[in-house]
Coordinates of C-alpha atoms and ligand atoms in Angstrom, one line a residue:
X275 CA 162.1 -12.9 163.1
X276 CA 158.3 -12.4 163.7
X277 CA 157.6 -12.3 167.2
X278 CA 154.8 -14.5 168.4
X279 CA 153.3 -15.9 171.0
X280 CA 155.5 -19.5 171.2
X281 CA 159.1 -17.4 171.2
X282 CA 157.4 -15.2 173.8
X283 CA 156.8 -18.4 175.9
X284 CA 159.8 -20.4 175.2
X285 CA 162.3 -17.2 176.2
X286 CA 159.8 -17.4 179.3
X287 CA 160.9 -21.2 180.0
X288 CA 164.5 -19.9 180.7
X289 CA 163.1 -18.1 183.7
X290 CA 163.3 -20.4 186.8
X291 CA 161.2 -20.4 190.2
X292 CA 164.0 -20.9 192.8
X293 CA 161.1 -21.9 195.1
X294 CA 160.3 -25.0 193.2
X295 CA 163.1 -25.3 190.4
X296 CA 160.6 -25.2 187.7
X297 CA 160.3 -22.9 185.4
X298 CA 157.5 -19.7 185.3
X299 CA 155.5 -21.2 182.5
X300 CA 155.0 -24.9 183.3
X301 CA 154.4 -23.0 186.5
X302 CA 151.4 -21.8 185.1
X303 CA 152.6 -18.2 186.4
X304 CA 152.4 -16.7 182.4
X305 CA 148.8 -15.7 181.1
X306 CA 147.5 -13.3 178.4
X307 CA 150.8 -12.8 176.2
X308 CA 150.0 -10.0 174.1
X309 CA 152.2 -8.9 171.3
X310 CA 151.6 -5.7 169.9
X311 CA 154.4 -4.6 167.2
X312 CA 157.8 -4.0 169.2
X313 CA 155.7 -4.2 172.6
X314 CA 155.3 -6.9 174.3
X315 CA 152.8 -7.8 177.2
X316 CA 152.1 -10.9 179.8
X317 CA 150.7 -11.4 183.5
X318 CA 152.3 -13.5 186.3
X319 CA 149.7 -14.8 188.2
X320 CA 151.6 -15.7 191.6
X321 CA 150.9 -16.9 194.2
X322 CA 149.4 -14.3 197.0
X323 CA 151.1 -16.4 199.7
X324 CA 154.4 -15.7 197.9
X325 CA 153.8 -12.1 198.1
X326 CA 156.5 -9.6 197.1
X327 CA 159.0 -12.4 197.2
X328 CA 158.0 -13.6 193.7
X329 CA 159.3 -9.8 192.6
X330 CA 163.0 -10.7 191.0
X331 CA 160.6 -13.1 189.1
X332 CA 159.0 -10.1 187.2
X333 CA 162.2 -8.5 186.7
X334 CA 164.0 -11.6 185.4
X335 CA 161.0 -12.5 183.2
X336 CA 161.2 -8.8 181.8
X337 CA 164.5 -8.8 181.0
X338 CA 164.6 -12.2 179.3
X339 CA 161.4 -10.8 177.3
X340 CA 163.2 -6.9 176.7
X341 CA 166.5 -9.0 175.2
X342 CA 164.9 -10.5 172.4
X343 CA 165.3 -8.8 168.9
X344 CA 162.2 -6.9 168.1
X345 CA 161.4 -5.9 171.3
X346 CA 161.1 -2.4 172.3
X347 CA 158.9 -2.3 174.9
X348 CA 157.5 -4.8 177.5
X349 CA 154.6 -4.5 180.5
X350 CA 154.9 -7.2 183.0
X351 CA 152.2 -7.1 185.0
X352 CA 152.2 -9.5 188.5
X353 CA 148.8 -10.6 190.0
X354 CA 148.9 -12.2 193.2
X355 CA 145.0 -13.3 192.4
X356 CA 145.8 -17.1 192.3
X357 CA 144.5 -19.2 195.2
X358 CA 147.7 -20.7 196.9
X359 CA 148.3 -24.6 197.2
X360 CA 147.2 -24.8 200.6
X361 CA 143.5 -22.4 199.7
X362 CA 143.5 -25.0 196.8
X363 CA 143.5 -28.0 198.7
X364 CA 141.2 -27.0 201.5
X365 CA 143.5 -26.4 204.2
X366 CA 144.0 -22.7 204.5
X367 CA 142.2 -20.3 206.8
X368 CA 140.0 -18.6 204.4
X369 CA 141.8 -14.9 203.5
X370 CA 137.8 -13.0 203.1
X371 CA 137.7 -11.1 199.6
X372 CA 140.3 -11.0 197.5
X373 CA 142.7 -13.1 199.0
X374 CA 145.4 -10.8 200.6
X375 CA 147.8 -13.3 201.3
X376 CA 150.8 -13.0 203.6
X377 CA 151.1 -9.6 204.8
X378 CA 154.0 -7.8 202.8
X379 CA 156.9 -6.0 203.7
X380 CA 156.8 -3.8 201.1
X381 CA 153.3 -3.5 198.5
X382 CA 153.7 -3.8 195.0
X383 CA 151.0 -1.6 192.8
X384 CA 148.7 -4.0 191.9
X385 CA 150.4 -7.1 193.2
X386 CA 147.9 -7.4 196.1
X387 CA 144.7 -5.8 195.1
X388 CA 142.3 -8.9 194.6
X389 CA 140.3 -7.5 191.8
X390 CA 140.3 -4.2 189.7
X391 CA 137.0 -3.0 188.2
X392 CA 136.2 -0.2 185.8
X393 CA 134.0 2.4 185.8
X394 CA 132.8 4.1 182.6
X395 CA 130.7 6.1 180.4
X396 CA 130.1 6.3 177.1
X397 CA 130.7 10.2 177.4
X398 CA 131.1 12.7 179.9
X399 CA 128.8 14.6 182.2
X400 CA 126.7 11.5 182.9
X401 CA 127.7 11.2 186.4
X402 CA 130.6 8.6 186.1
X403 CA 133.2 9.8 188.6
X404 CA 129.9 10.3 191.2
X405 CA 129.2 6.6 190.5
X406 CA 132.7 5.7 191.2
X407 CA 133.4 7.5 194.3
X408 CA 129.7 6.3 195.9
X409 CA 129.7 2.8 194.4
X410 CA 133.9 2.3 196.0
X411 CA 132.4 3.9 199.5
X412 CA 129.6 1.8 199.2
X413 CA 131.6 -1.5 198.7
X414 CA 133.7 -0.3 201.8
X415 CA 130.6 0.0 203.2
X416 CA 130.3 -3.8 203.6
X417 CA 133.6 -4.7 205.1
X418 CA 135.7 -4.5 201.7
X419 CA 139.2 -3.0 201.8
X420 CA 138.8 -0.3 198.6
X421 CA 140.9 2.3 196.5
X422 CA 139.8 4.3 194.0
X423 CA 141.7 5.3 191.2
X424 CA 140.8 8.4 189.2
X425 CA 141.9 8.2 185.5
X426 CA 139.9 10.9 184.0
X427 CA 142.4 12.7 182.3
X428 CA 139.7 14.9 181.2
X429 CA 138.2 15.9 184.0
X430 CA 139.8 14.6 187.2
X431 CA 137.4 15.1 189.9
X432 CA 137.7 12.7 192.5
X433 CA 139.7 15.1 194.7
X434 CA 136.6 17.0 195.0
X435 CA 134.3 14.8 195.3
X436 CA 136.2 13.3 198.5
X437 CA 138.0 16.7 199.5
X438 CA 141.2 16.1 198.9
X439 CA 143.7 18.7 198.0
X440 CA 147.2 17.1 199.6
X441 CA 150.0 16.5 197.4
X442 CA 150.7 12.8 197.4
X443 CA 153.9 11.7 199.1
X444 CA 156.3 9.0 198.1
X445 CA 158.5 6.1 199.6
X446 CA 161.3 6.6 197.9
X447 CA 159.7 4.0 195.4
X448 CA 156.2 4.4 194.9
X449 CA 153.3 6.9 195.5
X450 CA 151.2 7.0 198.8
X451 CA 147.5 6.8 198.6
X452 CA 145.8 9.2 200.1
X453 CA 142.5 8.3 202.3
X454 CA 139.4 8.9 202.8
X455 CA 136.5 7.9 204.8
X456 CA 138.0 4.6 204.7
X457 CA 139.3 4.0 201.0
X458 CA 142.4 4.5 199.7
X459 CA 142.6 7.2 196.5
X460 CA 144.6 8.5 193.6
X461 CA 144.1 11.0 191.2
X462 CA 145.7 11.7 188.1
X463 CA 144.2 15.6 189.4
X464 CA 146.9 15.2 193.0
X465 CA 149.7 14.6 190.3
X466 CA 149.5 17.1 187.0
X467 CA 147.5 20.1 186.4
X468 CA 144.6 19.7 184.8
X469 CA 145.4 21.6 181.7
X470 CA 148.4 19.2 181.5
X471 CA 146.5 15.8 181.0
X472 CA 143.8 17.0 178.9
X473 CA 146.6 17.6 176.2
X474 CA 147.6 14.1 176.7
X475 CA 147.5 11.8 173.3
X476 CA 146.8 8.3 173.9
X477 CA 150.0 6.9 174.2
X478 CA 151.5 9.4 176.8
X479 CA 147.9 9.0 178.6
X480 CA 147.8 5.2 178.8
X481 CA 151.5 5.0 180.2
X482 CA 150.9 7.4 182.7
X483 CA 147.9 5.8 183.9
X484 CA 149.2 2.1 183.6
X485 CA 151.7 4.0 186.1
X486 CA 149.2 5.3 188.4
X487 CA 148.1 1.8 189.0
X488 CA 151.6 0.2 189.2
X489 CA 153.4 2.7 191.0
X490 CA 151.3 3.3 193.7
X491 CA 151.4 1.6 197.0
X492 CA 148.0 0.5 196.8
X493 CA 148.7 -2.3 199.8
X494 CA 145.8 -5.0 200.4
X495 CA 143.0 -4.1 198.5
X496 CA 140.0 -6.4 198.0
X497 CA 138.9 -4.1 195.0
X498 CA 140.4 -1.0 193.2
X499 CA 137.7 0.9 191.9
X500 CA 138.8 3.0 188.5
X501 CA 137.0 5.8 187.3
X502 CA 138.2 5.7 183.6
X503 CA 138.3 8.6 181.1
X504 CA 134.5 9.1 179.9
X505 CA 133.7 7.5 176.4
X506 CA 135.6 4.7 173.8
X507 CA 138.5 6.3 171.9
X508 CA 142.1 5.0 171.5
X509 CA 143.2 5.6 175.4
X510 CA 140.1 4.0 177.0
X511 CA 140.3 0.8 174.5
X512 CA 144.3 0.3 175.7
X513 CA 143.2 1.1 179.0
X514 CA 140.8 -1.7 178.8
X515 CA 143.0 -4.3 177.7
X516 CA 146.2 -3.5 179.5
X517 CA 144.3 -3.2 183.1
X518 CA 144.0 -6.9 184.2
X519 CA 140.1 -6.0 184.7
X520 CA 137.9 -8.2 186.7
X521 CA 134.8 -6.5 185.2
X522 CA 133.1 -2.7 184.4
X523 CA 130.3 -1.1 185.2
X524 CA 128.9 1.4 182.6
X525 CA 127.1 4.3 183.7
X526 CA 124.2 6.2 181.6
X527 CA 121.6 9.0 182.0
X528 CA 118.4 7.4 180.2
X529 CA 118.0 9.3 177.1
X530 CA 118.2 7.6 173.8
X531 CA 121.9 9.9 173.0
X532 CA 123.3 8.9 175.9
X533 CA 122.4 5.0 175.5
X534 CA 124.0 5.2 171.9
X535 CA 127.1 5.9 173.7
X536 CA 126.5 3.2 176.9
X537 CA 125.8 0.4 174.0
X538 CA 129.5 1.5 172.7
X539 CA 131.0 1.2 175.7
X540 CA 129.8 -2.1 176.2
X541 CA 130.9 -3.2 173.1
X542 CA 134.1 -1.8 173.9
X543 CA 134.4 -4.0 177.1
X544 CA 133.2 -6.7 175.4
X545 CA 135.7 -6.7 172.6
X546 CA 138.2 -7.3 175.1
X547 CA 136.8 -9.6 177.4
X548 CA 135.7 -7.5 180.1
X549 CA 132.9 -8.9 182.0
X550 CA 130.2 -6.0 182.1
X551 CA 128.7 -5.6 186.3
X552 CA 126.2 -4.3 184.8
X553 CA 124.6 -0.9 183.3
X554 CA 123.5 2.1 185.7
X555 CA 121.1 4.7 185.3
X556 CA 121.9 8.0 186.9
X557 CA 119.7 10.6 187.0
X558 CA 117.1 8.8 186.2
X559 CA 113.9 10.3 188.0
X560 CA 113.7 13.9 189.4
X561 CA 112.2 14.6 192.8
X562 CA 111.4 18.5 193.3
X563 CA 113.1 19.6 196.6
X564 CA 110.2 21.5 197.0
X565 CA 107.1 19.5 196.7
X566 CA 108.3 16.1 196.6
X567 CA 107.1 15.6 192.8
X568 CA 108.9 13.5 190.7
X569 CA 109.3 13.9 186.9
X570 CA 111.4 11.9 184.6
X571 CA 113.6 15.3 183.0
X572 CA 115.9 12.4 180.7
X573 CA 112.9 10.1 180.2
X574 CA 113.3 7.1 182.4
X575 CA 114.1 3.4 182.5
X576 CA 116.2 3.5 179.0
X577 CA 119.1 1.8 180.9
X578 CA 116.8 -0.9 182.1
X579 CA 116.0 -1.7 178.4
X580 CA 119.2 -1.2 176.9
X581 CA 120.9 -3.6 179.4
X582 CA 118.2 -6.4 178.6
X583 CA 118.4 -5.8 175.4
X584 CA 122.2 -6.2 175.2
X585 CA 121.9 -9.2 177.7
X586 CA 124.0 -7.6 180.7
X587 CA 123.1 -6.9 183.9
X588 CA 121.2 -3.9 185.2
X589 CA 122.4 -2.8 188.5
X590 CA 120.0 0.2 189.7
X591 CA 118.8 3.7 189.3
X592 CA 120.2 6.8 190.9
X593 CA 117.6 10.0 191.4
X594 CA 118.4 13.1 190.1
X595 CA 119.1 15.3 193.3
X596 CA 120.3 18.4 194.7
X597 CA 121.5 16.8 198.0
X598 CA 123.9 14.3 195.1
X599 CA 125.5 17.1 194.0
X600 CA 125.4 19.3 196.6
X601 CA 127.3 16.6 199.0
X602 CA 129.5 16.0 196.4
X603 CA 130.7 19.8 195.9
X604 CA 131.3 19.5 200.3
X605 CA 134.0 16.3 199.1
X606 CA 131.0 14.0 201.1
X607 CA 130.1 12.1 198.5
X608 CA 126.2 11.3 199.4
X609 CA 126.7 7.9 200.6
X610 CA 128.9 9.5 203.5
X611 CA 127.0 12.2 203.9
X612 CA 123.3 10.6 203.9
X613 CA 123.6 7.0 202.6
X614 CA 119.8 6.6 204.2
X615 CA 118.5 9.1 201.3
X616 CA 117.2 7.9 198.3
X617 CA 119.8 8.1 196.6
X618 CA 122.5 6.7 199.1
X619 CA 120.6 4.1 199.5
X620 CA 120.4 3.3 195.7
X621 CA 124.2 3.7 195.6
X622 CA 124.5 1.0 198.9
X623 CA 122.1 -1.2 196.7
X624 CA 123.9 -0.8 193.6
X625 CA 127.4 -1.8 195.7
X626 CA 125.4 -4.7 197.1
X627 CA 124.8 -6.1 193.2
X628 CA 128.0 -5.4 192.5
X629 CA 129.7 -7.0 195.4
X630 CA 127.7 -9.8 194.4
X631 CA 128.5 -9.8 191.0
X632 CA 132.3 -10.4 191.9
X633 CA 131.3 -13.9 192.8
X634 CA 130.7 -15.0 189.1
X635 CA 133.8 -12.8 188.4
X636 CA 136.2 -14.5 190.5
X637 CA 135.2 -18.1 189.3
X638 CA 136.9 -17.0 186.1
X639 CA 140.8 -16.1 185.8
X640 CA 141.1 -12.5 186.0
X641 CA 141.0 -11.7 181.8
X642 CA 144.3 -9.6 182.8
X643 CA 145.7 -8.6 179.2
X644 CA 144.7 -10.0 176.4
X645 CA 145.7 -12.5 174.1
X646 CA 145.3 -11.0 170.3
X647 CA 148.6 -12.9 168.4
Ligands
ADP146 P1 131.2 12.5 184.7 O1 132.2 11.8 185.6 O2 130.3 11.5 184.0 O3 131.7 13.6 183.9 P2 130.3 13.6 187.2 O4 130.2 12.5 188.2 O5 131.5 14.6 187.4 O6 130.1 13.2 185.7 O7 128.9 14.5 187.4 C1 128.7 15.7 186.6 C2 127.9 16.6 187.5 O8 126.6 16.1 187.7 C3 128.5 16.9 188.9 O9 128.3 18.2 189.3 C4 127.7 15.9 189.8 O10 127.6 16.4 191.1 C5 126.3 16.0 189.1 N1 125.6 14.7 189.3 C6 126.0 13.5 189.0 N2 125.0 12.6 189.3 C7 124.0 13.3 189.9 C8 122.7 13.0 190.5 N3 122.3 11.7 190.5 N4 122.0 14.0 191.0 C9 122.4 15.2 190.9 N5 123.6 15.6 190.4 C10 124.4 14.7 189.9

């Protein structure tokens, strides 16, 4: 028997909602099957009312999924993204960003983060992870509950950037964020040694970071920021599809090389339906410490054109400064430690764009994992 798509669904019909006595897909719960050989893939969107209680709902749907012939493997990922009856017909309080829903005993991963975004480069050393950390203070900066998620497997360095060096502890079931200056953080660099992911091939990289995601007790999050491994290969393409992104932002310095690579990454977003935020420019003009000067060392303003030309948004341009990386090496990242320099203030305005961006985003069903039978 070929798997596809219908069998995937009609096994699904055999899982019931006790809350209503109808079954998850004319519930509407099922989205984004995706059938890859022996692996199977699919979203529930619950509920965030329901909460943790529509959990024995994953598991059943799994196992009803895992017992068919053919399948080895199968990711059930639950969103609790949808608006709940009463939000639907007016009559609920309004839950802010993200819609928490009903405080939950006991967090899920990703069940109550409202909206997961990606941030990533077309190749390292562009300033990705600096992006990440500043652009996920700067959204908690306007009142959002934030994590951020460090997936660079190459070159973990969000424990520096916002000094952390604790190992993370667990409940018994999941991981414990750490925090700091407000957001919630993981590292694949608080969990392996460094010398240990880099060796990684894709498949053993995208499980462990699918777990990083699942199997920590991220709690209510408005937005979970992910800094992703830097350019397009195998891991950052099944990254892409199997997060349930909301949307990416794709960072560049503005030489012609580095846009090459930003123009891939785009694509890469776009093959799988990720809305793009928008492009960023880092380093974009240099002001001398000394005399105040500025001088364009990458050329300047190639992001800006790129982005138009490709018809996505551009969000901003980040100086190239000492006091970026120097902040950054004390585990402040600049927007902490002087969000009213130039540069913090770029990284505040670029969070304000993207903030607002989220607007468009959430009109639109979170692209989750994608359909490809
Ligand atoms: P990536 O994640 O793309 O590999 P990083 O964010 O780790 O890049 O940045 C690489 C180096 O460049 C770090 O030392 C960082 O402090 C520095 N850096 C990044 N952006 C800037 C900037 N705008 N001004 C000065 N230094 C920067």
């Amino acid at each position: 028997m070929t798997l596809n798509r219908e069998i995937i669904l009609d096994t699904l019909r055999s899982v019931t909602d006790p809350a209503t006595g109808r079954d998850i897909v004319a519930s509407g719960f099922v989205t984004g099957v995706t059938i890859r050989g022996d692996q199977v893939g699919f979203v529930l969107e619950v509920d965030p009312a329901a909460g943790r209680t529509k959990e024995p709902l994953r598991e059943a749907a799994e196992r009803a999924v895992r017992a068919l012939p053919g399948v080895a493997g199968v990711t059930v990922v639950m969103t609790a993204e949808r608006p709940s009856e009463a939000a639907r017909s007016g009559t609920s309080p309004s839950s802010g960003h993200g819609g928490h829903g009903a405080p939950s005993q006991e967090p899920s991963g990703i069940a109550q983060v409202g909206r997961i975004i990606a941030v990533a480069s077309g190749k390292g050393g562009v300033g990705k992870s600096t992006v990440a950390a500043n652009l996920a203070l700067g959204l908690a900066h306007l009142g959002l509950d934030v994590g951020l998620l460090d997936a660079d497997i190459y070159g973990p360095s969000v424990p520096k950037l916002l000094g952390l060096n604790k190992k993370p502890e667990t409940d018994g079931k999941k991981l414990r964020p750490l925090e700091a200056f407000g957001i919630k953080a993981m590292s694949i660099g608080l969990l392996v040694e460094e010398s240990a992911a880099m060796i990684w091939r894709g498949p053993m990289a995208t499980s462990a970071l699918m777990q990083m995601m699942t199997d920590v007790a991220w709690g209510p999050l408005d937005v979970l920021v992910l800094d992703m491994p830097p350019g397009t290969g195998d891991i950052q393409l099944t990254l892409a599809q199997r997060t349930p992104l909301a949307g990416a932002v794709v960072v560049s310095t503005p030489q012609d090389l580095a846009l090459i690579d930003a123009r891939k990454a785009v694509t890469m977003f776009q093959k799988v339906s990720v809305p793009i935020l928008g492009v960023v420019e880092n380093m974009s003009t240099f002001v001398c410490p000394s005399c105040g000067s500025t001088s364009h060392i990458f050329g300047h303003g190639g992001a800006r054109d790129a982005a138009s030309e490709i018809g996505v948004p551009f969000l901003g341009e980040i100086p190239l400064t000492m006091q970026v990386r120097e902040c950054s090496d004390t585990g402040h990242p600049v927007v902490v430690c002087n969000p009213s320099s130039t540069a913090g203030g770029a990284f505040l305005a670029i969070a304000d764009e993207v903030a607002a961006g989220f607007e468009t985003v959430r009109q639109k069903p979170m692209p989750a994992i994608h359909i490809v039978d």
